[in-house]
mmCIF file of C-alpha atoms in Angstrom:
data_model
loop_
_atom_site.group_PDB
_atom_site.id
_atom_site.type_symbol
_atom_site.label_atom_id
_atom_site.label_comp_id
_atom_site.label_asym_id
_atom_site.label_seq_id
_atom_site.Cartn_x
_atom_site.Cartn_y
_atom_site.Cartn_z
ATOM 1 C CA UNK A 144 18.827 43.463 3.372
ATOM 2 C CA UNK A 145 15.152 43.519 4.401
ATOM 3 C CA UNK A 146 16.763 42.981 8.672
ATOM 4 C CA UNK A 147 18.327 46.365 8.229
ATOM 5 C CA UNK A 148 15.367 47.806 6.508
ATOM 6 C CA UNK A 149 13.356 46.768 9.545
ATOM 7 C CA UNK A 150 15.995 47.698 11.841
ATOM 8 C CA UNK A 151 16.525 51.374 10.311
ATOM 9 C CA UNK A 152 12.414 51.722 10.329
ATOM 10 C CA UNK A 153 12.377 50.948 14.218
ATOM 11 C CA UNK A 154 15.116 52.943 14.874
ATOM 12 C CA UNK A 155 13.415 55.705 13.007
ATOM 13 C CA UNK A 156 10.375 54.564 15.189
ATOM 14 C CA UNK A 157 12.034 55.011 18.351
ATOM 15 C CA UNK A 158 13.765 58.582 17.190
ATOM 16 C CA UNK A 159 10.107 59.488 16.713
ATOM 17 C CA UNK A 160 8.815 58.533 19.788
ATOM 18 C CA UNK A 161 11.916 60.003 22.020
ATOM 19 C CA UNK A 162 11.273 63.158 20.536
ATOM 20 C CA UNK A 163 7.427 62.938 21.058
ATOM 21 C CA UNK A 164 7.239 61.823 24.676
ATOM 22 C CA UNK A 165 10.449 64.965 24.948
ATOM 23 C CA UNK A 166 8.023 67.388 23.328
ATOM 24 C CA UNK A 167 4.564 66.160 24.370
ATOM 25 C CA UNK A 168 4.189 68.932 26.465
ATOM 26 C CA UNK A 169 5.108 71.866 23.650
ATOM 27 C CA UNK A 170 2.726 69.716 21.281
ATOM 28 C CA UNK A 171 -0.108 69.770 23.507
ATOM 29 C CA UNK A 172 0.084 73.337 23.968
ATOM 30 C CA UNK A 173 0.223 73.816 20.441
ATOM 31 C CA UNK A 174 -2.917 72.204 20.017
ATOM 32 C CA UNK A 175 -4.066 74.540 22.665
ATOM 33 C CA UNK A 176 -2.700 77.371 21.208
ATOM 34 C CA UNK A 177 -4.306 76.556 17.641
ATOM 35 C CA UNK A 178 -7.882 75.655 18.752
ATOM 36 C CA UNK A 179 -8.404 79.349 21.032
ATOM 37 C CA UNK A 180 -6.516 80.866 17.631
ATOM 38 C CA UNK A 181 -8.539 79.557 15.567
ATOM 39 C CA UNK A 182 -11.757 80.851 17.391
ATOM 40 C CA UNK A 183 -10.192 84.178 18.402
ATOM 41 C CA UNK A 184 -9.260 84.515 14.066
ATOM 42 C CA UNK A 185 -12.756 83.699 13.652
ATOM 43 C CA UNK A 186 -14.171 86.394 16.425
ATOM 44 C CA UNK A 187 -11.810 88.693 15.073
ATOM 45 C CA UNK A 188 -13.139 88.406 11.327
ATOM 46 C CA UNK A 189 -17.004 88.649 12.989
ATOM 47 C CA UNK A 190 -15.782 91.756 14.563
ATOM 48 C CA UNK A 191 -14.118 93.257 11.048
ATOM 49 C CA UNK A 192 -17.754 92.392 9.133
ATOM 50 C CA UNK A 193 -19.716 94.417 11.434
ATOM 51 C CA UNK A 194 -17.599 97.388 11.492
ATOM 52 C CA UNK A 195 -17.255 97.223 8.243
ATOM 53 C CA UNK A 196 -21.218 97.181 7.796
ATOM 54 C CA UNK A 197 -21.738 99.776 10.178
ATOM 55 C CA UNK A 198 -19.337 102.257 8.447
ATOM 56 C CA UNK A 199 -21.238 101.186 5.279
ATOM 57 C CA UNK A 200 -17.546 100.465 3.533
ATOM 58 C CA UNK A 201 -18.103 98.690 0.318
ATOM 59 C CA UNK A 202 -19.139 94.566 0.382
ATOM 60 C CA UNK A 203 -16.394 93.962 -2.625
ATOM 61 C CA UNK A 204 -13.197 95.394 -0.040
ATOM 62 C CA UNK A 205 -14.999 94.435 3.070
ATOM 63 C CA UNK A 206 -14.919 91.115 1.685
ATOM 64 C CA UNK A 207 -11.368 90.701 0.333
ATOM 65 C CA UNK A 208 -9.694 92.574 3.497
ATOM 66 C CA UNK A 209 -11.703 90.071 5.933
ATOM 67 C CA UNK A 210 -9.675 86.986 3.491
ATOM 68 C CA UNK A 211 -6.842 89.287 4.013
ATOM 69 C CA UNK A 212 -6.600 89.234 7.566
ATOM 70 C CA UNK A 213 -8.195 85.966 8.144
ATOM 71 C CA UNK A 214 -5.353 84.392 5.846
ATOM 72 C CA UNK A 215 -2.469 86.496 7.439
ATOM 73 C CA UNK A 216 -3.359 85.561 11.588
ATOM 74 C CA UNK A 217 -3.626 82.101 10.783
ATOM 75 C CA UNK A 218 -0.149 82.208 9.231
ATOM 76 C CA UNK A 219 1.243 83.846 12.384
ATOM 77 C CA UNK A 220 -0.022 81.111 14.505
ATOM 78 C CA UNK A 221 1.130 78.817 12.358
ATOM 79 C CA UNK A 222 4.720 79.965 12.718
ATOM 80 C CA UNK A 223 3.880 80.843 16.438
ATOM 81 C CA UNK A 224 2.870 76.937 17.261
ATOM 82 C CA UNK A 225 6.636 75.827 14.805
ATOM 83 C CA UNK A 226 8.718 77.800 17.345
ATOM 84 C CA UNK A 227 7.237 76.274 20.596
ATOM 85 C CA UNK A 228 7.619 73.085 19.145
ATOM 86 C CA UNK A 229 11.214 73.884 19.025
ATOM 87 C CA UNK A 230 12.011 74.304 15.231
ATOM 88 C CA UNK A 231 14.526 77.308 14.868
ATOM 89 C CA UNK A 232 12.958 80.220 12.470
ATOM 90 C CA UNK A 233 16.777 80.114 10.817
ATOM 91 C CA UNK A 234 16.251 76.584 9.593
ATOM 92 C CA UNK A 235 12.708 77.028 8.116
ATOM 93 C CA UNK A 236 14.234 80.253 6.582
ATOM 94 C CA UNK A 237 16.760 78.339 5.054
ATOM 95 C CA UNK A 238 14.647 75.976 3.853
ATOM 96 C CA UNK A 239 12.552 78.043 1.898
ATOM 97 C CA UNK A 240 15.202 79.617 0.710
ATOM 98 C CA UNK A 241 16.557 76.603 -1.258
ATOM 99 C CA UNK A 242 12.903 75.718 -2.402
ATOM 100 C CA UNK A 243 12.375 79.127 -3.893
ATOM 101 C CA UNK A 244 12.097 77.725 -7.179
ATOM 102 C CA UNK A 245 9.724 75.037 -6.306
ATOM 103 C CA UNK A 246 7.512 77.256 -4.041
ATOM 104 C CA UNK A 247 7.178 80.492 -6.462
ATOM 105 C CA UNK A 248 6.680 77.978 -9.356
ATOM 106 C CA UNK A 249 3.550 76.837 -6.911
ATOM 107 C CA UNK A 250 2.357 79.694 -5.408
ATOM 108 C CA UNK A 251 2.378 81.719 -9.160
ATOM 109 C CA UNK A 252 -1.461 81.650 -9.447
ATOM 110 C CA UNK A 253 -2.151 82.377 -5.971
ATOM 111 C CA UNK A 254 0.137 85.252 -6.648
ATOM 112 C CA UNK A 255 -1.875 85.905 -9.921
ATOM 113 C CA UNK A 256 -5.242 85.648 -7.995
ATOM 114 C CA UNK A 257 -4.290 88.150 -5.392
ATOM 115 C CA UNK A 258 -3.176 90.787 -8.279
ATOM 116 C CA UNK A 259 -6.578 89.403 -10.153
ATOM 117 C CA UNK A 260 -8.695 90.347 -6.489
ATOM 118 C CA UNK A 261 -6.701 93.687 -5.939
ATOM 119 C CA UNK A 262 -7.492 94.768 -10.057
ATOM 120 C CA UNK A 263 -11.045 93.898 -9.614
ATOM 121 C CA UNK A 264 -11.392 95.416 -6.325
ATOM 122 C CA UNK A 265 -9.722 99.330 -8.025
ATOM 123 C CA UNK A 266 -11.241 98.905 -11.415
ATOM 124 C CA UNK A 267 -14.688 97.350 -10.050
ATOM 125 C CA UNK A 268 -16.119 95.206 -13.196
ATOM 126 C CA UNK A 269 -18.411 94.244 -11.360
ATOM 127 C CA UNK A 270 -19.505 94.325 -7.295
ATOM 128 C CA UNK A 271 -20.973 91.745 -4.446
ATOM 129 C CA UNK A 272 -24.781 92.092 -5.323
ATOM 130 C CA UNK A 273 -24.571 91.477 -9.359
ATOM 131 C CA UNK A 274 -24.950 88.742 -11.269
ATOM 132 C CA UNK A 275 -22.344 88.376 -13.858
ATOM 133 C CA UNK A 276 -21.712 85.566 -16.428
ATOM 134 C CA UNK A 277 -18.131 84.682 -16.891
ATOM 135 C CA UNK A 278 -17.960 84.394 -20.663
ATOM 136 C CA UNK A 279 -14.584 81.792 -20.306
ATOM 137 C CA UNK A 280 -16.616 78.448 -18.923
ATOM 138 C CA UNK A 281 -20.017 80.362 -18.991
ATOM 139 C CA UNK A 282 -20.128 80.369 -15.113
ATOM 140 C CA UNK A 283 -22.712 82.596 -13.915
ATOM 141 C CA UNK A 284 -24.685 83.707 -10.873
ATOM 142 C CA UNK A 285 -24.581 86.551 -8.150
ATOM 143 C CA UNK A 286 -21.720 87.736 -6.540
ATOM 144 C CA UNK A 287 -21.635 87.353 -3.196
ATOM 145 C CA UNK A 288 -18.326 87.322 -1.751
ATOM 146 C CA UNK A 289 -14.893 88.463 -3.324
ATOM 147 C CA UNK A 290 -12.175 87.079 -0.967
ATOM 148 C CA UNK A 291 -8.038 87.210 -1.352
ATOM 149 C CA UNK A 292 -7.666 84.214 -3.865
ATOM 150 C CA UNK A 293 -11.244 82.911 -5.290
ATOM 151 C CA UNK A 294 -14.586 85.319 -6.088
ATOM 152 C CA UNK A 295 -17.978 83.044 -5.047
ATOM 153 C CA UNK A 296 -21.045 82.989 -6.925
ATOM 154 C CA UNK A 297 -24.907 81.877 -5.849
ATOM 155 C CA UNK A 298 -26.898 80.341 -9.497
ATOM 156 C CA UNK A 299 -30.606 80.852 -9.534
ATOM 157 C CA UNK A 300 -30.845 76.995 -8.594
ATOM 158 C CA UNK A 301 -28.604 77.681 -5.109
ATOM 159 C CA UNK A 302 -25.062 76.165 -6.144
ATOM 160 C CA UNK A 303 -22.107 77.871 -5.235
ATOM 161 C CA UNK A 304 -19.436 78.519 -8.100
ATOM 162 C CA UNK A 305 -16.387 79.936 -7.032
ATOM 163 C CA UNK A 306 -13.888 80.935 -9.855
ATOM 164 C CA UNK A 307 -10.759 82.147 -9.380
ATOM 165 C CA UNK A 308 -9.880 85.772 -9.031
ATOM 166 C CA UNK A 309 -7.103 85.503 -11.461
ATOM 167 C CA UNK A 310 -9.481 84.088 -14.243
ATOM 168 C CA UNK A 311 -12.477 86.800 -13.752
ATOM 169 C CA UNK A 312 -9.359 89.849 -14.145
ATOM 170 C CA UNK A 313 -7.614 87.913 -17.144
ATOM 171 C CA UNK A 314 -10.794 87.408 -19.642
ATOM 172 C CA UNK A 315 -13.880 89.084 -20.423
ATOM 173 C CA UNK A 316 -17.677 88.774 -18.617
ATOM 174 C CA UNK A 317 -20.923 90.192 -18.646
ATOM 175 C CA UNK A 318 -22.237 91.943 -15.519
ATOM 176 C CA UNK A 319 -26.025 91.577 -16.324
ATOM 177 C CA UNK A 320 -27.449 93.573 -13.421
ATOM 178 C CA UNK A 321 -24.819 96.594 -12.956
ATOM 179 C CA UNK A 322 -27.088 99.566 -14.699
ATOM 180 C CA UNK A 323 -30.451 100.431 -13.678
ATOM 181 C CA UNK A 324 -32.802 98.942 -16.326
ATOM 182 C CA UNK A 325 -32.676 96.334 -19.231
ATOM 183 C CA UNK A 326 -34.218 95.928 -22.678
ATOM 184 C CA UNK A 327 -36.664 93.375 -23.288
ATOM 185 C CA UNK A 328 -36.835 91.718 -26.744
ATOM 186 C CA UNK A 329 -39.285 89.544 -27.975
ATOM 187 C CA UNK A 330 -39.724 88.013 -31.350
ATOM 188 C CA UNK A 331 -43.352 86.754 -31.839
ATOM 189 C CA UNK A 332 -44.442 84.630 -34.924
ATOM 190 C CA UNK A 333 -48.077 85.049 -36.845
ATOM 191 C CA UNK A 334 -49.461 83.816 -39.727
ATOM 192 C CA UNK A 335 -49.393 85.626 -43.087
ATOM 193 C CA UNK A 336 -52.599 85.892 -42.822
ATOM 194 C CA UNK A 337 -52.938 87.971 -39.815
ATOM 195 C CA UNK A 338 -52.683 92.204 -40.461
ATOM 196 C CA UNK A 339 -49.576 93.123 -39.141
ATOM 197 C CA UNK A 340 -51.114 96.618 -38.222
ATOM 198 C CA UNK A 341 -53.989 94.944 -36.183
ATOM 199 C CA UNK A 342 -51.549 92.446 -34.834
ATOM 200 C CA UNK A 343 -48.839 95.601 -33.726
ATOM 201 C CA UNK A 344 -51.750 97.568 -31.890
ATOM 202 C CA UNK A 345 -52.904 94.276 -29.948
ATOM 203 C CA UNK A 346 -49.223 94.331 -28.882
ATOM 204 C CA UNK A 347 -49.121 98.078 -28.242
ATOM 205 C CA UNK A 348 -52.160 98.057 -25.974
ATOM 206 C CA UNK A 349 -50.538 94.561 -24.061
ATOM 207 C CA UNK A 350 -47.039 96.617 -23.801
ATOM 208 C CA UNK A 351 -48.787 99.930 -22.570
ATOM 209 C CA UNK A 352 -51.120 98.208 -19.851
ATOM 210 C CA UNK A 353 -47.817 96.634 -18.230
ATOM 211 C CA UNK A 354 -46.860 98.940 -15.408
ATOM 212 C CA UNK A 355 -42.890 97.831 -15.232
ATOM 213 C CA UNK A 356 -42.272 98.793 -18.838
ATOM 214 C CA UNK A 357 -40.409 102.144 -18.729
ATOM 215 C CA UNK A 358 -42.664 103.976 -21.271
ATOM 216 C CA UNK A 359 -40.343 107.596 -21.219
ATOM 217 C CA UNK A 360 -37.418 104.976 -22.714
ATOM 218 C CA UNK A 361 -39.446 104.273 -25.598
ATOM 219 C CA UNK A 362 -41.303 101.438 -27.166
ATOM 220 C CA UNK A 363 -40.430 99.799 -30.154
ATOM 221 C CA UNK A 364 -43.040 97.412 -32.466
ATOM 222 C CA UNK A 365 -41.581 96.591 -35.518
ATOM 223 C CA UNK A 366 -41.574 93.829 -38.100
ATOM 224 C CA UNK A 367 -38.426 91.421 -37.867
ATOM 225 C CA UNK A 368 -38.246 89.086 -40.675
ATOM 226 C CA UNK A 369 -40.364 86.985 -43.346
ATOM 227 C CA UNK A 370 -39.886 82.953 -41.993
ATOM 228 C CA UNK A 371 -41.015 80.144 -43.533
ATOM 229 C CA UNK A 372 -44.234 79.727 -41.986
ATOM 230 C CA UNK A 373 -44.793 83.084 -39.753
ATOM 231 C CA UNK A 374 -43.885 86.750 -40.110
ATOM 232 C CA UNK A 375 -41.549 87.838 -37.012
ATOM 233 C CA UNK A 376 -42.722 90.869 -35.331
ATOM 234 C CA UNK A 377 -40.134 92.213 -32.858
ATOM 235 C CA UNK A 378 -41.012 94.206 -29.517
ATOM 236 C CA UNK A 379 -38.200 96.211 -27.842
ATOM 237 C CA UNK A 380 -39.205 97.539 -24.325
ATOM 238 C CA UNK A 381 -37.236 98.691 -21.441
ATOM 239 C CA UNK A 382 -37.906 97.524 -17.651
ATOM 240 C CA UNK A 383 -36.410 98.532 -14.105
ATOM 241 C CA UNK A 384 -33.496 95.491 -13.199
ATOM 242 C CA UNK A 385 -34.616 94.199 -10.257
ATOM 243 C CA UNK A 386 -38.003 93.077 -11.850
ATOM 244 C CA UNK A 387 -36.897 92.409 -15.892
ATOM 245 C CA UNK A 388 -37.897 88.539 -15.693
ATOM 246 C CA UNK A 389 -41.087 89.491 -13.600
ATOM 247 C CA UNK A 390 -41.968 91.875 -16.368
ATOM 248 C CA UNK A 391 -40.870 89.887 -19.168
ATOM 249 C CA UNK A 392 -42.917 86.475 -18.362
ATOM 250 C CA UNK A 393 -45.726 88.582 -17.727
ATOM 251 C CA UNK A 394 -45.954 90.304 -20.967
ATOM 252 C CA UNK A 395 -45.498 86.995 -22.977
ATOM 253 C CA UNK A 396 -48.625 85.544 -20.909
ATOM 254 C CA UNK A 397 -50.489 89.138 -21.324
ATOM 255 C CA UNK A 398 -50.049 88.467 -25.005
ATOM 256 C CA UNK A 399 -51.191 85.163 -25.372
ATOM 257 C CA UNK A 400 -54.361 86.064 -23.945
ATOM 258 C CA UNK A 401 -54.643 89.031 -25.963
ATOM 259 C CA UNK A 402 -54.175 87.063 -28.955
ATOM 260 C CA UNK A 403 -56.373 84.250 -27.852
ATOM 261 C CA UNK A 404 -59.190 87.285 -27.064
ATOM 262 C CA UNK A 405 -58.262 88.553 -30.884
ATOM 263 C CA UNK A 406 -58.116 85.373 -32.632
ATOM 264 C CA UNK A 407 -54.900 85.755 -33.862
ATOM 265 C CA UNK A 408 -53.214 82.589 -34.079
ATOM 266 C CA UNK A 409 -49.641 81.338 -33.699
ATOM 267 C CA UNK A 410 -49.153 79.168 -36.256
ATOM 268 C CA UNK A 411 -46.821 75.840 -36.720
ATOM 269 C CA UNK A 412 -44.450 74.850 -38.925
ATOM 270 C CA UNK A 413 -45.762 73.740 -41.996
ATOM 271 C CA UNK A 414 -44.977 71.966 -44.947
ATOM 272 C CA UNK A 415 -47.474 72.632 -48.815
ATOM 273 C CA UNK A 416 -46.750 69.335 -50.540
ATOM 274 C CA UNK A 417 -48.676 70.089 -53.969
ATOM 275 C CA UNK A 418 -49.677 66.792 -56.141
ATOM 276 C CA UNK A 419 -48.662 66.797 -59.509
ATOM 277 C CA UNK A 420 -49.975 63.899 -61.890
ATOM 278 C CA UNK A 421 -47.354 62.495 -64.055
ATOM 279 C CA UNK A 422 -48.441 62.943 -67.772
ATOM 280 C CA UNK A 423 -50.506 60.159 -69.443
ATOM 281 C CA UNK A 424 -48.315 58.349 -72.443
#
C-alpha cells in the first residue's frame, strides 16, 4: 500500500515536472508579463490621482474609482497570464460555473461592501477629511481613503483602522467634524460657599476674552445641578471645528487661573462624620 502511494506521488512528480520544463517558457513570460503589469497598474492609478486632483473631483469617488480600476486591470492580467500558460477560458468558465454556490456564498460581503462603498459614495454620510466614530465597535479617526471594499481611518495616535464598507452603510456613526462649528460644554464644580453670581461673571469675562468662541452663537452660563459636595455650573459655548480642542483646553486652563486669581476654590469630595455620645445609663 504505502509502494503505490510513493509510486503514484512520483508519478505525479514527474507529470509536474514534464509539464513545467514543456511550459517553462509561457511561465517565465508570465512572470514577465505580471511584474511590468503590475508597475504599469500602479503608473496607471498615479496617473488617475492626479487628474483627478487637478479637475478637483471629489477625494470620496476619486478614491473608490482608483480601487475600482486598480482591482479590475489586475484581474485582466490575471486571466491574461492563465491563457498563455495554456489553460482554455472554457474550462475555467466551467469551473466557476459548478462552484457558483461556493464562490457567491464567499464573495457575499465583498458584494455587500461594494453596494456599502457605492451607498456611501451617493448618500455621502460622511467624506475623506472627517473624522467619524463608528458607533458599532467604537472605531474612530479621520477618513482618509474610501476604496471598493474597505473605508481607512488615521486615530489621533497614527494607527490605521480600516472597517469595512459594508459595516459603515449597514449601522449608524457619528461624523464629528462635517458642520462648521461645535458646542463646547463644560461642567465646573464650586463650593457652596462660593456666590454663584460672582462665580458666573468670573466665567463670563474667561469665556468673552477667548477669541475662538463664536460670541454671535450665543453664550450660555447656567447652574447644572446641586452634588454632594459642589454646585455644578454649566458653560455652553460654540467654537469654529478645526480649532474646538484648541479652544476648549484653553478655556479650562483660562479658568483655573481665573479662579486661582479670585480665590474661588474647587473643592473635594467630602465626607461630615458628626460625633454623637451615646447616653449615660
Amino acid at each position: 500500500m504505502k509502494e503505490k502511494t510513493i509510486e503514484k506521488t512520483l508519478d505525479y512528480l514527474q507529470e509536474f515536472l514534464d509539464w513545467f520544463v514543456r511550459k517553462a517558457g509561457a511561465i517565465a513570460l508570465c512572470i514577465f508579463i505580471l511584474v511590468v503589469g503590475f508597475r504599469i497598474v500602479k503608473s496607471i492609478k498615479k496617473w488617475l490621482k492626479h487628474s483627478f486632483e487637478r479637475h478637483n473631483m471629489d477625494a470620496s469617488v476619486s478614491s473608490f474609482l482608483v480601487s475600482f480600476v486598480d482591482i479590475g486591470l489586475k484581474m485582466v492580467l490575471f486571466l491574461w497570464v492563465i491563457s498563455i500558460i495554456g489553460v482554455e477560458m472554457s474550462s475555467v468558465i466551467a469551473i466557476l460555473s459548478s462552484a457558483s454556490i461556493a464562490i457567491g456564498l464567499a464573495v457575499q460581503g465583498s458584494l455587500s461592501n461594494i453596494a456599502g462603498g457605492v451607498l456611501i459614495l451617493l448618500l455621502k454620510p460622511f467624506q475623506v477629511g472627517d473624522y467619524i466614530i463608528e458607533d458599532n465597535k467604537k472605531n474612530e479617526g479621520t477618513v482618509v481613503a474610501i476604496d471598493i471594499f474597505y473605508t481607512k481611518l488615521y486615530t489621533v495616535d497614527n494607527k490605521t483602522v480600516v472597517i469595512p464598507n459594508g459595516t459603515l452603510s449597514n449601522s449608524s456613526l457619528t461624523n464629528v467634524t462635517r458642520e462648521e462649528k461645535r458646542r463646547i460644554d463644560l461642567f465646573i464644580g464650586i463650593s457652596y460657599q462660593e456666590s454663584v453670581k460672582r462665580v458666573k461673571e468670573v466665567l463670563a469675562r474667561v469665556i468673552d476674552a477667548e477669541e475662538n468662541i463664536l460670541k454671535e452663537e450665543g453664550v450660555t452660563i447656567f447652574v447644572n445641578d446641586f452634588e454632594a459636595s459642589t454646585v455644578s455650573i454649566g458653560v455652553r459655548a460654540w467654537a469654529p471645528m478645526d480649532c474646538f480642542w484648541a479652544t476648549k483646553w484653553s478655556l479650562l486652563e483660562n479658568i483655573k487661573e481665573a479662579f486661582d486669581e479670585e480665590g474661588i476654590s474647587f473643592p473635594y469630595n467630602q465626607l461630615d462624620v458628626h460625633m454623637i455620645e451615646a447616653p449615660k445609663k
